[in-house]
Coordinates of C-alpha atoms in Angstrom, one line a residue:
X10 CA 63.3 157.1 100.0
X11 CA 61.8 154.6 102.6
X12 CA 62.4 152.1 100.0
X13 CA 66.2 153.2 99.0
X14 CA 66.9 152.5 102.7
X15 CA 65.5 149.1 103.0
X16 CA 67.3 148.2 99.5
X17 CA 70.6 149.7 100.9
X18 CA 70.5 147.8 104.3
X19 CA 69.5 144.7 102.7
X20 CA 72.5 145.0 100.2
X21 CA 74.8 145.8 103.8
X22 CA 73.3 142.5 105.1
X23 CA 74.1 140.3 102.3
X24 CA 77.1 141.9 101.9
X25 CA 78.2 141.5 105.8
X26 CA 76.9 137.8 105.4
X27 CA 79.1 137.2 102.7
X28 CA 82.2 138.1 104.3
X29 CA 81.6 136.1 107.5
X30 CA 81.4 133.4 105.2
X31 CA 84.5 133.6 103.0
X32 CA 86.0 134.1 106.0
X33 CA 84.7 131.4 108.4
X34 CA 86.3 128.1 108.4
X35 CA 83.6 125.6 109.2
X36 CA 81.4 125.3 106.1
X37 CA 83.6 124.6 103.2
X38 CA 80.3 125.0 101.3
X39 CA 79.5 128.7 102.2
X40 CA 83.2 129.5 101.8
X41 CA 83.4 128.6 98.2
X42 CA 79.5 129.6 97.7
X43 CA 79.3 132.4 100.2
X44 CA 75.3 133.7 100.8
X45 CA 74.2 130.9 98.2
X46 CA 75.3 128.1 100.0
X47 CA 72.8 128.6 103.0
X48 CA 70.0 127.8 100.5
X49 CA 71.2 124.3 100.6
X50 CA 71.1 124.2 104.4
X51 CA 67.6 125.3 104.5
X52 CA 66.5 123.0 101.9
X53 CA 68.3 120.4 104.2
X54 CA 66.1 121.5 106.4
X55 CA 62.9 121.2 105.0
X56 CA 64.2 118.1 103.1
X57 CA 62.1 115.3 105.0
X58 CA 58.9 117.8 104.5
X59 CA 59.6 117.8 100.9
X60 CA 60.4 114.4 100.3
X61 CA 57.6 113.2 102.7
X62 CA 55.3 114.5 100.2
X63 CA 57.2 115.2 96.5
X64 CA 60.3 113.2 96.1
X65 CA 61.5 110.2 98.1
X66 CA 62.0 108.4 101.8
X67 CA 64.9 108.5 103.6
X68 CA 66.2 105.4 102.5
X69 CA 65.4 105.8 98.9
X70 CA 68.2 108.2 97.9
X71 CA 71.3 106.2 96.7
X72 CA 74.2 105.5 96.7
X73 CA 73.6 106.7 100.5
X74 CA 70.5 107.3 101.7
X75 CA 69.0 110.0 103.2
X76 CA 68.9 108.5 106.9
X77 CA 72.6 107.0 106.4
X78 CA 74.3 110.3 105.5
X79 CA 72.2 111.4 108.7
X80 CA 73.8 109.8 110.3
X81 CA 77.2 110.1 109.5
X82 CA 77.5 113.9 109.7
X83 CA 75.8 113.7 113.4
X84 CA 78.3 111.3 114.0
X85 CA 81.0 113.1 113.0
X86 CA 79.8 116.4 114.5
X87 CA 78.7 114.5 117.5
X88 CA 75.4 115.5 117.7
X89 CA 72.6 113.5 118.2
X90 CA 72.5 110.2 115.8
X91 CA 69.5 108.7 117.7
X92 CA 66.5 108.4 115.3
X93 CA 63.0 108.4 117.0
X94 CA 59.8 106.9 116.0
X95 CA 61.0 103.0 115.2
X96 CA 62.3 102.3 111.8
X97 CA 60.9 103.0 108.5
X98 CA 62.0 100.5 106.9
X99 CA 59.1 97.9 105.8
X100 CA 60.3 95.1 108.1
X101 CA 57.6 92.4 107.2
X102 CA 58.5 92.6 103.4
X103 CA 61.6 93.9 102.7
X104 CA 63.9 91.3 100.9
X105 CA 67.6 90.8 102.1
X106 CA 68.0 92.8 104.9
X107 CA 70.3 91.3 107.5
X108 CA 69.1 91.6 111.2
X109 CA 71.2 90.9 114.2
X110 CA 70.3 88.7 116.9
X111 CA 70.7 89.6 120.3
X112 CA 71.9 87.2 123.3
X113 CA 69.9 87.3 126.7
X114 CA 73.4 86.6 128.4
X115 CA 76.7 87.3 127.9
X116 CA 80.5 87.4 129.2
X117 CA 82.4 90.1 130.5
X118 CA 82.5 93.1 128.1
X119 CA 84.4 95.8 127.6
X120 CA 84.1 99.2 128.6
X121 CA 81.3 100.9 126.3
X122 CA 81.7 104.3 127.4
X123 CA 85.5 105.4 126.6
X124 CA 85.6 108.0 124.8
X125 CA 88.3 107.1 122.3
X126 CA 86.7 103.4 121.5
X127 CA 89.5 101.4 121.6
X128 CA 89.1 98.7 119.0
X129 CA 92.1 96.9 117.7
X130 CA 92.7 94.0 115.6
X131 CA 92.2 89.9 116.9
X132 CA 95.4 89.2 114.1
X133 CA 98.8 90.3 114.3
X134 CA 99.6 92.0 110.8
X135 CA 102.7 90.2 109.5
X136 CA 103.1 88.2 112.7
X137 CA 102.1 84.6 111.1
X138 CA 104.7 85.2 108.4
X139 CA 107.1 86.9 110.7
X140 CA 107.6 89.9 109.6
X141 CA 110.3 92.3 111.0
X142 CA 107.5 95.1 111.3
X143 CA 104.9 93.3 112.4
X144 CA 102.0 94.9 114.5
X145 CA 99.0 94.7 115.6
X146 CA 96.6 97.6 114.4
X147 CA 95.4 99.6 116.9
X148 CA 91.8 100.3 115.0
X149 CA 89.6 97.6 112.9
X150 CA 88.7 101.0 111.2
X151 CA 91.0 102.7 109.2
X152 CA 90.7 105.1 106.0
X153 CA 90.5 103.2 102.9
X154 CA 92.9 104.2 99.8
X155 CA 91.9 107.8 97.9
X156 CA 94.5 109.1 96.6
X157 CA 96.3 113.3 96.6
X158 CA 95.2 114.2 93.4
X159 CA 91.4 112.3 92.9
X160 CA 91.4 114.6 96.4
X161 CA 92.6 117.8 97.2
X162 CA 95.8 118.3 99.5
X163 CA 93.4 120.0 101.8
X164 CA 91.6 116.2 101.9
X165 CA 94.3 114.6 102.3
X166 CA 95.4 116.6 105.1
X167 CA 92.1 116.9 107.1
X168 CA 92.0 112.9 106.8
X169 CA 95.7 112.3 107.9
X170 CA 95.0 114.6 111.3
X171 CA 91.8 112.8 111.4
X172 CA 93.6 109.5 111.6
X173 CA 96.5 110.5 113.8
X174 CA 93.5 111.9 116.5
X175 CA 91.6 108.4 116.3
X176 CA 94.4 106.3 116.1
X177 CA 93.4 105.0 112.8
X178 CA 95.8 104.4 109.5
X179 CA 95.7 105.6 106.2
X180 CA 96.3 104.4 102.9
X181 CA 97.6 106.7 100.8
X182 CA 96.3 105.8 97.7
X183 CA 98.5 104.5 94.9
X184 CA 99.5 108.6 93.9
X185 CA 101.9 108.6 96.5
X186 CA 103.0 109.8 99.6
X187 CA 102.6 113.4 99.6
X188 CA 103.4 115.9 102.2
X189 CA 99.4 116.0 103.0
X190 CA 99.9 112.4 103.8
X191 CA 102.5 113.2 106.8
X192 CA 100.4 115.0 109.7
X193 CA 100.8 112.4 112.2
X194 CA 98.5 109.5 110.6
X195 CA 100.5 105.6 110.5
X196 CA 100.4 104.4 106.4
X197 CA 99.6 102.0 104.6
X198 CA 101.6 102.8 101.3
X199 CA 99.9 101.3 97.8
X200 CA 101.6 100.5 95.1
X201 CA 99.6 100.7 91.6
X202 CA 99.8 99.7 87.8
X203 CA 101.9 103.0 87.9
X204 CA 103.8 102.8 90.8
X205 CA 103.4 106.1 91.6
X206 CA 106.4 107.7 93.7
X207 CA 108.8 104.4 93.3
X208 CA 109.0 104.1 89.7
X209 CA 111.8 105.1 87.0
X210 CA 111.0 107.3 84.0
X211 CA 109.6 104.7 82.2
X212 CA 107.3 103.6 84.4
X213 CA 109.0 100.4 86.1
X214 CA 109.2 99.8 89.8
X215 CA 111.8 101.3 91.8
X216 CA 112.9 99.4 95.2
X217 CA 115.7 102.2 95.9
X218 CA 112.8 104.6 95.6
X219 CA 110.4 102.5 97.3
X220 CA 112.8 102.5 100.2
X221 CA 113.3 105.6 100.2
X222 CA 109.8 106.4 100.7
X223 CA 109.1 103.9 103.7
X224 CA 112.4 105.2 105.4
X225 CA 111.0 108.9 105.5
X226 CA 107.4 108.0 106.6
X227 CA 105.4 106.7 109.1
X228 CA 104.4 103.8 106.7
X229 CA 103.0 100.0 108.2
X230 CA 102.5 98.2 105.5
X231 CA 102.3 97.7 101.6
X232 CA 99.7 97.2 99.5
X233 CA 99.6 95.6 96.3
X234 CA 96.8 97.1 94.3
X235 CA 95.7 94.7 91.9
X236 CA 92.4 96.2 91.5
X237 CA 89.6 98.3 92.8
X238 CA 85.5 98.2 93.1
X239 CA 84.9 101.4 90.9
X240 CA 87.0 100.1 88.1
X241 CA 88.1 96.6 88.1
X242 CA 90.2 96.0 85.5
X243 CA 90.9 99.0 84.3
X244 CA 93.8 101.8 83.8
X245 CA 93.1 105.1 85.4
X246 CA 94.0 108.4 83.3
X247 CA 95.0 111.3 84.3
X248 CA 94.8 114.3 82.6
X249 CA 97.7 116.9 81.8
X250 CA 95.9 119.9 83.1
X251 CA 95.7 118.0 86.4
X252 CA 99.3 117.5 86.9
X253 CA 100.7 119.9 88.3
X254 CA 104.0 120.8 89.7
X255 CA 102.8 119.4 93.2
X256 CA 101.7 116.3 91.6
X257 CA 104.4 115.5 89.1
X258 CA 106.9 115.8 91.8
X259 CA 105.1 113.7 93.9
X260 CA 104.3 110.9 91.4
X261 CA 107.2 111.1 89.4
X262 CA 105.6 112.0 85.9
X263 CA 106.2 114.8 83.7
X264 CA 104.3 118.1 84.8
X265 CA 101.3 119.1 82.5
X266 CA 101.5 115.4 80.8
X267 CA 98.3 112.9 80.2
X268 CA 99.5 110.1 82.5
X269 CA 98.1 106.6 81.4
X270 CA 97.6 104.2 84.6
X271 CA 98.0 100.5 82.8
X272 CA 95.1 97.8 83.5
X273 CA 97.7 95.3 85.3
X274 CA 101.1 95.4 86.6
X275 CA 104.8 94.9 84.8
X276 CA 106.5 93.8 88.2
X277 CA 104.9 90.3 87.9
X278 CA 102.8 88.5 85.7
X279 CA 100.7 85.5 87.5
X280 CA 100.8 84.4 90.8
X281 CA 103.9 82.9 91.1
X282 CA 105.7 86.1 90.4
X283 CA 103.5 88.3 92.3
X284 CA 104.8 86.0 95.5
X285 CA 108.2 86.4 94.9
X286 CA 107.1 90.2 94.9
X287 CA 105.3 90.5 97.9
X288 CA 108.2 88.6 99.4
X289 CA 110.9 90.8 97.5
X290 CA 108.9 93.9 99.8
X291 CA 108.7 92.3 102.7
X292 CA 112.6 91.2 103.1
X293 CA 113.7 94.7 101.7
X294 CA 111.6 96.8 103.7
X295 CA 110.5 94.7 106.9
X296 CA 106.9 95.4 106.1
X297 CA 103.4 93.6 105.8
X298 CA 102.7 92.6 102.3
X299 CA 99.2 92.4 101.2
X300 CA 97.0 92.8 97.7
X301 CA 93.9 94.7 97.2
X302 CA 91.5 93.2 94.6
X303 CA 87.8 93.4 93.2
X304 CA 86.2 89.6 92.7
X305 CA 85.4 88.5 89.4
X306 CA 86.9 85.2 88.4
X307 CA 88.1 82.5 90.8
X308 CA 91.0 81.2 89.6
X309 CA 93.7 84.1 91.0
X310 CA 92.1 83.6 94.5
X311 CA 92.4 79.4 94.2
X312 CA 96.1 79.6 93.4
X313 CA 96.8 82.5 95.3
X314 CA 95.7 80.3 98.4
X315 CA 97.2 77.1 96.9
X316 CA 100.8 78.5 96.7
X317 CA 100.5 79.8 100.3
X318 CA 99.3 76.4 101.7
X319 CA 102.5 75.5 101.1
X320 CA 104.0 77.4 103.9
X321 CA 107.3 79.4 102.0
X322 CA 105.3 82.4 100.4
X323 CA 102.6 84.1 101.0
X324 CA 100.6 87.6 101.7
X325 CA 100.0 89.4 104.9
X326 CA 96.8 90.6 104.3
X327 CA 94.2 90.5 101.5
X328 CA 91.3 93.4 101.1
X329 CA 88.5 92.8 99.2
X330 CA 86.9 95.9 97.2
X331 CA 83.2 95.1 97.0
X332 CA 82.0 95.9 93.0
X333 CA 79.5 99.0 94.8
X334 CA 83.0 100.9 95.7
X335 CA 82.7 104.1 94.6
X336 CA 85.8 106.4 95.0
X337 CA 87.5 106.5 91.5
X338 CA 85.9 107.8 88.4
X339 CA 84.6 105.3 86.4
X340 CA 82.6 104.0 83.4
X341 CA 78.7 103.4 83.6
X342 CA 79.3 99.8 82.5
X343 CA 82.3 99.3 84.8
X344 CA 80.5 101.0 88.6
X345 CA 77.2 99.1 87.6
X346 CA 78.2 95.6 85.9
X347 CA 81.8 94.3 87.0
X348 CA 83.0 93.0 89.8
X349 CA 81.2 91.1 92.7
X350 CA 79.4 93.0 95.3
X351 CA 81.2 92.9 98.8
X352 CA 79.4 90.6 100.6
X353 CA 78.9 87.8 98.0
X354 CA 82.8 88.5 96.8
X355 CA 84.3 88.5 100.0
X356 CA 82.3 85.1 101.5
X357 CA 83.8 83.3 97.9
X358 CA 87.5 84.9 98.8
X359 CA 87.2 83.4 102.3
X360 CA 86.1 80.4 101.7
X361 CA 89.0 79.6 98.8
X362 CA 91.3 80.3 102.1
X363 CA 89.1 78.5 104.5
X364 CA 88.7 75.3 102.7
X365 CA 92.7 74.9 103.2
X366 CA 92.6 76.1 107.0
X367 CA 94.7 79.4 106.1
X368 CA 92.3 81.7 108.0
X369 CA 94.2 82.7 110.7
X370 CA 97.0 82.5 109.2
X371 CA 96.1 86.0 107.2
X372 CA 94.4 89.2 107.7
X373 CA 91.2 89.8 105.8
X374 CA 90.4 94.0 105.3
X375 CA 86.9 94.4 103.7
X376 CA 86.3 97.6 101.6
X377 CA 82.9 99.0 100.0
X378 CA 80.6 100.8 101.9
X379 CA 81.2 98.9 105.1
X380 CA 81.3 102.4 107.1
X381 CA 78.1 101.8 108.2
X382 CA 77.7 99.8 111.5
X383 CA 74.8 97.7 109.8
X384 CA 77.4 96.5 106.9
X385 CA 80.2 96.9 109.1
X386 CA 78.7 94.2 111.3
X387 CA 78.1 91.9 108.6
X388 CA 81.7 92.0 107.5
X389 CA 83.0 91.1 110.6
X390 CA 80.4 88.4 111.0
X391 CA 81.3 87.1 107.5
X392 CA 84.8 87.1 108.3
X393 CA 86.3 90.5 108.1
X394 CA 89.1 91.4 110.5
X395 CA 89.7 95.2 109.7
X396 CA 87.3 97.2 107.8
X397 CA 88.7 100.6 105.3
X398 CA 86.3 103.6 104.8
X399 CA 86.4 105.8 101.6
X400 CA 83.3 107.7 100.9
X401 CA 81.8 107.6 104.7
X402 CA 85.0 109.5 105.9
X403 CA 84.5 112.1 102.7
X404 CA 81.1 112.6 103.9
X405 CA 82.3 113.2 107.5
X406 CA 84.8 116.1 106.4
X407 CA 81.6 118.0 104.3
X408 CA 81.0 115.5 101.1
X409 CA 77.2 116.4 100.3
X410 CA 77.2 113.6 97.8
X411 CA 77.0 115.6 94.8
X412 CA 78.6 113.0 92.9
X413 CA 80.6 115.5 90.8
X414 CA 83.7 113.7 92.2
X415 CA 85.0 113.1 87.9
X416 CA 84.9 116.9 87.3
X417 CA 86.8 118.3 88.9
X418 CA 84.0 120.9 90.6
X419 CA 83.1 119.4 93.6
X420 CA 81.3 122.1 95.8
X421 CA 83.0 121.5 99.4
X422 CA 86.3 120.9 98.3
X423 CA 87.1 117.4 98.6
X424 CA 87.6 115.8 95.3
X425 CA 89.0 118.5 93.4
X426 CA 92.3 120.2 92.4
X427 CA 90.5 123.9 91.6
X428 CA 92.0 126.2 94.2
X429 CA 89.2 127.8 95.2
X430 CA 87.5 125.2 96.1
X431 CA 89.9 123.3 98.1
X432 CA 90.0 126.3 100.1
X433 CA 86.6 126.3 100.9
X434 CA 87.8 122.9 103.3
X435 CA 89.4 123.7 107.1
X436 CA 91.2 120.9 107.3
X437 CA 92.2 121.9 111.4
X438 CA 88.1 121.3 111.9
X439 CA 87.4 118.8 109.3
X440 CA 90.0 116.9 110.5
X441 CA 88.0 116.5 114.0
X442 CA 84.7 115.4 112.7
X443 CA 87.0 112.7 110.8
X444 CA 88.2 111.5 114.1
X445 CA 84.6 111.7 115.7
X446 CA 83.2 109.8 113.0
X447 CA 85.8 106.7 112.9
X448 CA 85.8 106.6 116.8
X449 CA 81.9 106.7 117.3
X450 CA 81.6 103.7 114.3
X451 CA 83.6 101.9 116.7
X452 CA 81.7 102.6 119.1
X453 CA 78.9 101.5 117.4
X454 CA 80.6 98.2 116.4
X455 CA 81.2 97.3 120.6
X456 CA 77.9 98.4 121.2
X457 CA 76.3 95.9 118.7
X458 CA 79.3 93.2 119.6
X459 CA 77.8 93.7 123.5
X460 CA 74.7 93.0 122.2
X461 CA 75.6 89.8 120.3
X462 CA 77.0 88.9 123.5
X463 CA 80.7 88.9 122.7
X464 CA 83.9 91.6 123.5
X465 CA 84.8 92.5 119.6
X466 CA 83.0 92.6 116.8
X467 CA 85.8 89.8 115.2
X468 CA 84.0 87.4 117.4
X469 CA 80.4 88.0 115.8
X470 CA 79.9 84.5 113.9
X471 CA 77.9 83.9 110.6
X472 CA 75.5 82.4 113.1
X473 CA 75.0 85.6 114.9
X474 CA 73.3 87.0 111.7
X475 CA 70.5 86.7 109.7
X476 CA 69.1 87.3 106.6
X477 CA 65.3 88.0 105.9
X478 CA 63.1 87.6 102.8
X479 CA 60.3 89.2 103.9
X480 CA 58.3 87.7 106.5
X481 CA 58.2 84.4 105.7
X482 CA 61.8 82.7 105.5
X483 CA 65.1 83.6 107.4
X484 CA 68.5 82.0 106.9
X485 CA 71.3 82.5 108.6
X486 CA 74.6 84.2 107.1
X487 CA 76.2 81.0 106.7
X488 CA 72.8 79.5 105.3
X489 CA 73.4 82.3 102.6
X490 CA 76.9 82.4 101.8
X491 CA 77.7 78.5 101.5
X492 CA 79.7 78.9 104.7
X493 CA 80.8 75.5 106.3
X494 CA 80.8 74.8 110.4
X495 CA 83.5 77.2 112.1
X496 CA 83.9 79.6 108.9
X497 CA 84.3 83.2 109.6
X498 CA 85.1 82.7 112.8
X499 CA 88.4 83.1 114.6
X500 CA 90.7 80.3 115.9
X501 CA 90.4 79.1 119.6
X502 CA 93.6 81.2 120.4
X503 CA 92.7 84.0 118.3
X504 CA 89.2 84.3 119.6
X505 CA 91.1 84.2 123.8
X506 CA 93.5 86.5 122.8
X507 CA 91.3 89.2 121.4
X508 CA 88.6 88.7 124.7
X509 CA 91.3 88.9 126.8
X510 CA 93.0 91.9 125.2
X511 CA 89.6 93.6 124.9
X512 CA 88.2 93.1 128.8
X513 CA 91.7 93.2 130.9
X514 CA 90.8 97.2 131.9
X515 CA 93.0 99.8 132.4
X516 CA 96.7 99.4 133.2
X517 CA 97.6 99.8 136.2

């Protein structure tokens, strides 16, 4: 009897526990895996036990470690991201880690303790070209492209609000604008191999519908996608039982349907036409015009910069995908083997421009894995003026890192069309801790900045950084990366304006 009760009130507890967690909204997890899921917390738990003496370090675990997902979700559920005990990295033999170095003295800096972070842009976006819509972005952090479809709507929508809240944009992806897309969050609309949402039933561009699309959106700026770190190269498929009503509408394509991405673009062929493109966008829509690419070879970059030293054509902006992205669904061969990584592709892009002096007359956005304030910094010191998070902002709305993102079955939520579970995500609270996260990374990027010694992280030089082998040689970014006396930094008047903009205090 004794033990009939004990089973029956155990059963009542489990079954009790259940329903408070289908029904609370702030663990997508234990909403799709109600009781289960709370295994995974507690082995979270007891994680740096277990690895401490079975499995691995904190910094083993790829393709984030254990200490950098850390701290992201304490970030983003602004909790403590302080780690105690110095670092366990192995300082006086690790090979290519880049260390900052610290100035005794500085300037006057900005205010480190606003709670919003403000961080914008040194460059005007579409002001050297003169541009009808030309701005100057509010955040050198913004949310890289993922697109409604790879993600769920409930994503799309918990990124959008996230956005809106920090003041950030958002690229849509190149599946379209969709309704998730409009929750208040400035776009950045991308236009793919498909031209998904401005294209005719064939598959050709559309400017009416392109139009149409920027006239009913909150959209900044265009960008060309030529191609991306996970896949350069190559088309993207979609498969029928993935397009659904929703998504066909949205995209244009036939409901049900395999849709075939191609590998490059009909609009334009080479360079040449690809300028009389960009500048076909810009005139008809007002808009900066930029292209998105992985490095491989060197030729599309050295014309690309050739053509616009001539002053009559040019892009807006230019954002390099490092070869370690990681959001689209990709072949073994294609994640691991093509493409440059970031640092090493972005330092070749740069200098193409620098060599003709077309620096400042551009802005450079640097993607893969740069939402991290240690790479973040980097990118600015290499050269980066705006930097696009993808997988950091997943991991700040609940991504565990399952890496089930190509089957359609990822646990939280996130990158996955199965209804139940995409309901598992909140996007009202998810939405904060994506606003936490991109404010306190740039908060982390003035913090670093003050300790350099300079107002904005755009002002961090090649110089300012250094890159160990071990504990017996040290070379300097610019030692590294071939860079030449004044590369990756800012012009004299872009370098005032930005220190001026960034220490002037409140309005009165």
């Amino acid at each position: 009897m004794q033990a009939r009760k004990i089973g029956a009130a155990a059963a009542t507890a489990v079954a009790v526990l259940a329903a408070r967690d289908l029904l609370q909204k702030k663990h997508a997890l234990l909403r799709n895996f109600p009781v289960l899921g709370h295994a995974r917390y507690l082995l979270e738990t007891i994680g740096p036990e277990l690895r401490q003496y079975i499995v691995t370090s904190n910094e083993e675990e790829r393709p984030f470690s254990r200490d950098q997902r850390t701290w992201i979700y304490a970030s983003a559920k602004e909790q403590n991201n302080y780690f105690g005990f110095g670092t366990e990295l192995d300082v006086e033999h690790v090979q290519g880690h880049a260390y900052v170095k610290q100035r005794t003295f500085a300037g006057t800096l900005p205010d480190l303790h606003d709670p919003q972070s403000p961080l914008p842009s040194a460059k005007v976006l579409g002001g050297p070209r003169g541009r009808a819509g030309a701005f100057r972005p509010a955040s050198v952090v913004n949310i890289s492209a993922m697109s409604f479809g790879s993600l769920s709507g409930a994503a799309i929508t918990a990124l959008n609000k996230g956005a809106a809240e920090a003041g950030t944009m958002h690229n849509t992806g190149e599946g379209g604008l969709s309704p998730h897309h409009r929750q208040g969050g400035d776009l950045v609309l991308q236009l793919g191999t498909s031209y998904f949402g401005c294209r005719n039933e064939d598959g050709s561009f559309d400017l009416a519908k392109l139009k149409e699309v920027v006239a009913g959106a909150p959209v900044k700026a265009i960008e060309i996608k030529l191609s991306q770190g996970a896949k350069p190269g190559l088309g993207g498929m979609l498969p029928g039982a993935k397009v659904t009503p929703e998504i066909a509408a949205i995209r244009g394509i036939p409901v049900g349907r395999d849709c075939a991405s191609p590998s490059r673009h009909s609009a334009f062929g080479d360079v040449d036409s690809m300028l009389d493109f960009v500048e076909l966008l810009a005139a008809e829509t007002g808009l900066p015009v930029g292209v998105k690419s992985a490095v491989g070879e060197l030729g599309f970059w050295q014309e690309l910069a050739a053509r616009m030293a001539r002053g009559d054509r040019g892009v807006d902006f230019v954002t390099v995908d490092g070869g370690e992205g990681g959001t689209g669904a990709a072949p073994r061969m294609f994640a691991d083997s093509v493409s440059l990584p970031f640092r090493m592709g972005f330092s070749r892009v740069y200098g193409t421009f620098a060599e003709l002096g077309l620096t400042d007359e551009l802005t450079f956005i640097g993607s893969g894995k740069l939402g991290l304030p240690e790479n973040a910094a980097v990118a600015f010191a290499l050269g980066v003026d705006m930097i696009n998070v993808a997988r950091e902002a997943m991991l700040s709305i609940g991504c565990i890192q399952a890496q089930k993102c190509h089957t359609d079955k990822c646990p939280t939520g996130i990158a996955t069309q199965n209804p139940w579970l995409a309901r598992g995500l909140d996007p009202a609270s998810k939405s904060t801790r994506a606003a936490v996260y991109l404010r306190t990374l740039r908060k982390e990027l003035l913090k670093v900045s003050a300790a350099v010694g300079v107002a904005h992280p755009g002002l961090i030089t090649p110089d300012d950084v250094e890159i160990l082998n071990g504990d017996y040689e040290a070379r300097t970014l610019a030692g590294v990366y071939g860079y030449k006396e004044g590369w990756g930094e800012l012009g004299p008047e872009l370098a005032a304006g930005i220190t001026a903009l960034m220490t002037a205090g409140p309005a009165a």
